[in-house]
Amino acid sequence: GAVVSQHPSRVICKSGTSVKIECRSLDFQATTMFWYRQFPKQSLMLMATSNEGSKATYEQGVEKDKFLINHASLTLSTLTVTSAHPEDSSFYICSASALDGQPQHFGDGTRLSIL
Amino acid sequence: QKEVEQDPGPLSVPEGAIVSLNCTYSNSAFQYFMWYRQYSRKGPELLMYTYSSGNKEDGRFTAQVDKSSKYISLFIRDSQPSDSATYLCAMSRSGGYQKVTFGTGTKLQVIP
């Protein structure tokens, strides 16, 4: 149980393109999902907390207009990287918890490369 | 000072060895403690989840939490080459809906 699916797994696109990443909870409903960014050989950095039906909560230093988050249903959250540039290239990972008090389960991540 | 400190390794051991991975933390409000395993280019996979102090065992894995020392450990018995991965400790003040703070991860290599 508690499977989180992320799509796509790999994106390569030109600078200036907007890229949408989907995160789905497959066998449970997730009121809250989390979006992380991971640089090579570094740990996960929380970008934002995605709340179903309301605005996301962004961590300090994360541009909300750059990283748009939509959590329109209890099983889907999307992260859109708008007007992506090479410095946005990274590994983006989402997570969700089936119940409060239960640990977060992670998707397999999306490797984004901006040329 | 980081909230969670973890030796980045790399740690290289022979197959069959007992592996000890550790993290220290500074925030006494942390009550939930997790260990995740991450293979290259994959998302973290939950291995162990404990609440407060004590030990928890699951197969070859044992997690220990000592809140008085602000120290957590993961032991892997009879290590296998398939255990080669990066191990991340993580902790939070409360469960799933709350922000989780991760260690930097320890890279483990088990040599056949």
mmCIF file of C-alpha atoms in Angstrom:
data_model
loop_
_atom_site.group_PDB
_atom_site.id
_atom_site.type_symbol
_atom_site.label_atom_id
_atom_site.label_comp_id
_atom_site.label_asym_id
_atom_site.label_seq_id
_atom_site.Cartn_x
_atom_site.Cartn_y
_atom_site.Cartn_z
ATOM 1 C CA GLY A 1 0.000 0.000 0.000
ATOM 2 C CA ALA A 2 0.821 3.739 0.033
ATOM 3 C CA VAL A 3 2.102 3.927 -3.535
ATOM 4 C CA VAL A 4 3.009 7.284 -4.996
ATOM 5 C CA SER A 5 3.460 7.613 -8.741
ATOM 6 C CA GLN A 6 5.288 10.462 -10.438
ATOM 7 C CA HIS A 7 5.284 11.333 -14.120
ATOM 8 C CA PRO A 8 7.254 11.915 -16.236
ATOM 9 C CA SER A 9 10.441 10.299 -14.967
ATOM 10 C CA ARG A 10 12.653 12.278 -17.321
ATOM 11 C CA VAL A 11 12.265 15.586 -19.137
ATOM 12 C CA ILE A 12 14.696 17.308 -21.457
ATOM 13 C CA CYS A 13 13.600 20.620 -22.894
ATOM 14 C CA LYS A 14 14.775 23.990 -24.128
ATOM 15 C CA SER A 15 15.253 27.028 -21.966
ATOM 16 C CA GLY A 16 12.060 29.069 -21.630
ATOM 17 C CA THR A 17 9.746 26.072 -21.728
ATOM 18 C CA SER A 18 7.260 25.376 -18.955
ATOM 19 C CA VAL A 19 7.260 21.834 -17.604
ATOM 20 C CA LYS A 20 4.507 20.102 -15.664
ATOM 21 C CA ILE A 21 5.204 17.194 -13.296
ATOM 22 C CA GLU A 22 2.404 15.044 -11.894
ATOM 23 C CA CYS A 23 2.297 13.285 -8.546
ATOM 24 C CA ARG A 24 -0.442 10.751 -7.858
ATOM 25 C CA SER A 25 -1.339 8.726 -4.816
ATOM 26 C CA LEU A 26 -2.484 5.428 -6.306
ATOM 27 C CA ASP A 27 -4.113 3.581 -3.452
ATOM 28 C CA PHE A 28 -4.952 6.270 -0.934
ATOM 29 C CA GLN A 29 -6.214 9.806 -0.700
ATOM 30 C CA ALA A 30 -3.685 12.478 0.155
ATOM 31 C CA THR A 31 -4.859 15.765 1.586
ATOM 32 C CA THR A 32 -1.262 16.882 1.745
ATOM 33 C CA MET A 33 1.597 16.229 -0.647
ATOM 34 C CA PHE A 34 5.134 17.522 -0.572
ATOM 35 C CA TRP A 35 7.499 18.603 -3.322
ATOM 36 C CA TYR A 36 11.256 18.259 -2.929
ATOM 37 C CA ARG A 37 14.274 19.102 -4.983
ATOM 38 C CA GLN A 38 17.502 17.134 -4.824
ATOM 39 C CA PHE A 39 20.861 18.183 -6.235
ATOM 40 C CA PRO A 40 23.537 15.582 -7.010
ATOM 41 C CA LYS A 41 25.012 13.998 -3.884
ATOM 42 C CA GLN A 42 22.849 16.179 -1.667
ATOM 43 C CA SER A 43 19.820 15.522 0.461
ATOM 44 C CA LEU A 44 16.237 16.421 -0.257
ATOM 45 C CA MET A 45 15.238 20.048 0.086
ATOM 46 C CA LEU A 46 11.579 20.717 0.754
ATOM 47 C CA MET A 47 10.201 23.206 -1.758
ATOM 48 C CA ALA A 48 6.552 23.373 -0.815
ATOM 49 C CA THR A 49 3.653 21.674 0.893
ATOM 50 C CA SER A 50 0.699 21.075 -1.395
ATOM 51 C CA ASN A 51 -2.747 21.172 0.182
ATOM 52 C CA GLU A 52 -5.836 19.873 -1.581
ATOM 53 C CA GLY A 53 -8.250 22.661 -2.364
ATOM 54 C CA SER A 54 -6.056 25.473 -1.086
ATOM 55 C CA LYS A 55 -2.863 27.330 -1.842
ATOM 56 C CA ALA A 56 0.467 25.636 -1.418
ATOM 57 C CA THR A 57 2.835 26.646 1.350
ATOM 58 C CA TYR A 58 6.280 27.466 -0.004
ATOM 59 C CA GLU A 59 9.561 27.221 1.857
ATOM 60 C CA GLN A 60 11.696 30.297 2.264
ATOM 61 C CA GLY A 61 13.612 31.118 -0.882
ATOM 62 C CA VAL A 62 11.354 29.165 -3.243
ATOM 63 C CA GLU A 63 9.713 31.358 -5.875
ATOM 64 C CA LYS A 64 6.011 30.612 -5.923
ATOM 65 C CA ASP A 65 5.580 32.214 -9.359
ATOM 66 C CA LYS A 66 8.348 30.039 -10.710
ATOM 67 C CA PHE A 67 7.148 26.773 -9.231
ATOM 68 C CA LEU A 68 3.379 26.609 -9.545
ATOM 69 C CA ILE A 69 1.647 23.937 -7.502
ATOM 70 C CA ASN A 70 -1.902 22.750 -8.014
ATOM 71 C CA HIS A 71 -3.561 20.136 -5.799
ATOM 72 C CA ALA A 72 -6.945 19.847 -7.442
ATOM 73 C CA SER A 73 -7.944 16.440 -6.110
ATOM 74 C CA LEU A 74 -7.169 14.101 -3.241
ATOM 75 C CA THR A 75 -4.982 11.958 -5.472
ATOM 76 C CA LEU A 76 -3.184 14.436 -7.720
ATOM 77 C CA SER A 77 -0.774 17.304 -7.224
ATOM 78 C CA THR A 78 1.112 18.991 -10.046
ATOM 79 C CA LEU A 79 4.265 21.067 -10.068
ATOM 80 C CA THR A 80 4.799 23.369 -13.030
ATOM 81 C CA VAL A 81 8.232 24.865 -13.551
ATOM 82 C CA THR A 82 7.500 28.001 -15.522
ATOM 83 C CA SER A 83 9.916 29.448 -18.065
ATOM 84 C CA ALA A 84 12.535 26.933 -17.037
ATOM 85 C CA HIS A 85 16.223 27.797 -17.258
ATOM 86 C CA PRO A 86 19.346 25.631 -16.962
ATOM 87 C CA GLU A 87 19.654 26.417 -13.242
ATOM 88 C CA ASP A 88 16.273 24.730 -12.721
ATOM 89 C CA SER A 89 17.754 21.428 -13.858
ATOM 90 C CA SER A 90 17.450 19.052 -10.942
ATOM 91 C CA PHE A 91 15.772 15.939 -9.561
ATOM 92 C CA TYR A 92 12.245 16.743 -8.353
ATOM 93 C CA ILE A 93 10.498 14.317 -6.007
ATOM 94 C CA CYS A 94 7.036 14.311 -4.484
ATOM 95 C CA SER A 95 5.754 12.538 -1.403
ATOM 96 C CA ALA A 96 2.468 11.922 0.350
ATOM 97 C CA SER A 97 1.181 10.382 3.530
ATOM 98 C CA ALA A 98 -1.893 8.173 3.714
ATOM 99 C CA LEU A 99 -2.829 9.327 7.177
ATOM 100 C CA ASP A 100 -1.614 11.903 9.621
ATOM 101 C CA GLY A 101 0.866 10.194 11.901
ATOM 102 C CA GLN A 102 2.032 7.912 9.106
ATOM 103 C CA PRO A 103 5.331 8.370 7.271
ATOM 104 C CA GLN A 104 5.627 9.945 3.850
ATOM 105 C CA HIS A 105 6.034 7.735 0.809
ATOM 106 C CA PHE A 106 7.894 9.039 -2.191
ATOM 107 C CA GLY A 107 7.487 8.921 -5.916
ATOM 108 C CA ASP A 108 10.384 7.847 -8.116
ATOM 109 C CA GLY A 109 11.264 11.398 -9.013
ATOM 110 C CA THR A 110 11.517 13.429 -12.210
ATOM 111 C CA ARG A 111 14.881 14.294 -13.654
ATOM 112 C CA LEU A 112 14.578 17.668 -15.350
ATOM 113 C CA SER A 113 17.257 18.855 -17.741
ATOM 114 C CA ILE A 114 16.976 22.308 -19.290
ATOM 115 C CA LEU A 115 19.208 22.908 -22.277
ATOM 116 C CA GLN B 1 24.709 23.885 12.865
ATOM 117 C CA LYS B 2 22.410 21.672 10.836
ATOM 118 C CA GLU B 3 19.342 20.277 12.547
ATOM 119 C CA VAL B 4 20.281 16.765 11.424
ATOM 120 C CA GLU B 5 23.857 15.566 10.961
ATOM 121 C CA GLN B 6 24.725 12.427 9.039
ATOM 122 C CA ASP B 7 28.120 11.162 7.943
ATOM 123 C CA PRO B 8 28.054 11.189 4.131
ATOM 124 C CA GLY B 9 30.460 8.281 3.809
ATOM 125 C CA PRO B 10 31.027 6.554 1.500
ATOM 126 C CA LEU B 11 30.973 3.437 3.623
ATOM 127 C CA SER B 12 32.353 0.289 2.040
ATOM 128 C CA VAL B 13 31.864 -3.127 3.687
ATOM 129 C CA PRO B 14 32.221 -6.773 2.637
ATOM 130 C CA GLU B 15 29.136 -8.855 2.011
ATOM 131 C CA GLY B 16 27.772 -10.342 5.221
ATOM 132 C CA ALA B 17 29.060 -7.556 7.459
ATOM 133 C CA ILE B 18 26.959 -5.719 9.999
ATOM 134 C CA VAL B 19 26.463 -2.118 8.968
ATOM 135 C CA SER B 20 25.851 0.720 11.407
ATOM 136 C CA LEU B 21 24.461 4.013 10.140
ATOM 137 C CA ASN B 22 23.930 6.965 12.440
ATOM 138 C CA CYS B 23 22.442 10.418 12.708
ATOM 139 C CA THR B 24 22.489 13.071 15.381
ATOM 140 C CA TYR B 25 20.029 15.905 15.699
ATOM 141 C CA SER B 26 19.633 19.084 17.663
ATOM 142 C CA ASN B 27 15.865 19.671 17.799
ATOM 143 C CA SER B 28 14.387 17.994 20.860
ATOM 144 C CA ALA B 29 10.884 18.436 19.394
ATOM 145 C CA PHE B 30 11.464 15.630 16.880
ATOM 146 C CA GLN B 31 9.379 12.605 17.803
ATOM 147 C CA TYR B 32 9.079 10.589 14.581
ATOM 148 C CA PHE B 33 12.169 9.028 13.081
ATOM 149 C CA MET B 34 12.536 7.397 9.683
ATOM 150 C CA TRP B 35 15.159 5.689 7.603
ATOM 151 C CA TYR B 36 14.875 5.757 3.838
ATOM 152 C CA ARG B 37 16.925 3.933 1.234
ATOM 153 C CA GLN B 38 17.559 5.656 -2.080
ATOM 154 C CA TYR B 39 18.979 3.973 -5.130
ATOM 155 C CA SER B 40 20.571 6.102 -7.803
ATOM 156 C CA ARG B 41 18.047 8.112 -9.830
ATOM 157 C CA LYS B 42 15.122 6.828 -7.748
ATOM 158 C CA GLY B 43 12.949 8.272 -5.010
ATOM 159 C CA PRO B 44 13.563 7.342 -1.361
ATOM 160 C CA GLU B 45 12.014 4.095 -0.141
ATOM 161 C CA LEU B 46 10.807 3.877 3.456
ATOM 162 C CA LEU B 47 12.695 1.259 5.471
ATOM 163 C CA MET B 48 11.894 1.957 9.099
ATOM 164 C CA TYR B 49 9.555 4.244 11.008
ATOM 165 C CA THR B 50 9.695 4.706 14.754
ATOM 166 C CA TYR B 51 8.064 6.936 17.289
ATOM 167 C CA SER B 52 9.989 8.277 20.270
ATOM 168 C CA SER B 53 12.805 6.267 21.859
ATOM 169 C CA GLY B 54 13.371 2.547 21.562
ATOM 170 C CA ASN B 55 14.226 -0.195 19.118
ATOM 171 C CA LYS B 56 12.369 -1.603 16.144
ATOM 172 C CA GLU B 57 13.335 -4.637 14.131
ATOM 173 C CA ASP B 58 12.232 -5.664 10.653
ATOM 174 C CA GLY B 59 14.060 -8.584 9.100
ATOM 175 C CA ARG B 60 17.728 -7.681 8.722
ATOM 176 C CA PHE B 61 17.108 -4.072 9.756
ATOM 177 C CA THR B 62 17.046 -2.650 13.283
ATOM 178 C CA ALA B 63 16.359 0.977 14.078
ATOM 179 C CA GLN B 64 17.325 2.515 17.404
ATOM 180 C CA VAL B 65 16.326 5.888 18.794
ATOM 181 C CA ASP B 66 17.900 7.490 21.852
ATOM 182 C CA LYS B 67 16.117 10.771 22.404
ATOM 183 C CA SER B 68 18.136 11.599 25.504
ATOM 184 C CA SER B 69 21.293 11.636 23.377
ATOM 185 C CA LYS B 70 19.530 12.891 20.234
ATOM 186 C CA TYR B 71 21.007 9.968 18.336
ATOM 187 C CA ILE B 72 19.452 7.452 15.972
ATOM 188 C CA SER B 73 20.920 4.374 14.333
ATOM 189 C CA LEU B 74 20.112 1.856 11.644
ATOM 190 C CA PHE B 75 21.760 -1.553 11.741
ATOM 191 C CA ILE B 76 21.820 -3.863 8.750
ATOM 192 C CA ARG B 77 22.715 -7.488 9.451
ATOM 193 C CA ASP B 78 24.134 -9.875 6.867
ATOM 194 C CA SER B 79 24.561 -7.044 4.391
ATOM 195 C CA GLN B 80 24.030 -7.864 0.726
ATOM 196 C CA PRO B 81 25.278 -6.202 -2.470
ATOM 197 C CA SER B 82 21.656 -5.191 -3.103
ATOM 198 C CA ASP B 83 21.852 -3.055 0.046
ATOM 199 C CA SER B 84 24.266 -0.749 -1.784
ATOM 200 C CA ALA B 85 22.464 2.581 -1.838
ATOM 201 C CA THR B 86 22.280 5.914 -0.060
ATOM 202 C CA TYR B 87 20.575 5.788 3.333
ATOM 203 C CA LEU B 88 18.780 8.888 4.541
ATOM 204 C CA CYS B 89 17.697 9.480 8.097
ATOM 205 C CA ALA B 90 14.672 11.707 8.524
ATOM 206 C CA MET B 91 12.685 13.084 11.392
ATOM 207 C CA SER B 92 9.686 15.224 12.177
ATOM 208 C CA ARG B 93 7.836 16.747 15.075
ATOM 209 C CA SER B 94 4.702 14.806 14.239
ATOM 210 C CA GLY B 95 3.558 12.343 11.632
ATOM 211 C CA GLY B 96 2.872 12.362 7.948
ATOM 212 C CA TYR B 97 1.353 15.765 7.317
ATOM 213 C CA GLN B 98 4.224 17.625 8.881
ATOM 214 C CA LYS B 99 7.527 18.814 7.487
ATOM 215 C CA VAL B 100 10.271 16.213 7.516
ATOM 216 C CA THR B 101 13.928 17.126 7.989
ATOM 217 C CA PHE B 102 16.425 14.875 6.231
ATOM 218 C CA GLY B 103 20.034 14.060 6.861
ATOM 219 C CA THR B 104 22.433 14.393 3.961
ATOM 220 C CA GLY B 105 22.520 10.620 3.442
ATOM 221 C CA THR B 106 25.247 7.983 3.810
ATOM 222 C CA LYS B 107 26.346 6.163 0.694
ATOM 223 C CA LEU B 108 26.843 2.454 1.382
ATOM 224 C CA GLN B 109 28.630 -0.017 -0.837
ATOM 225 C CA VAL B 110 28.506 -3.719 -0.029
ATOM 226 C CA ILE B 111 31.266 -5.582 -1.835
ATOM 227 C CA PRO B 112 30.590 -9.178 -2.923
#
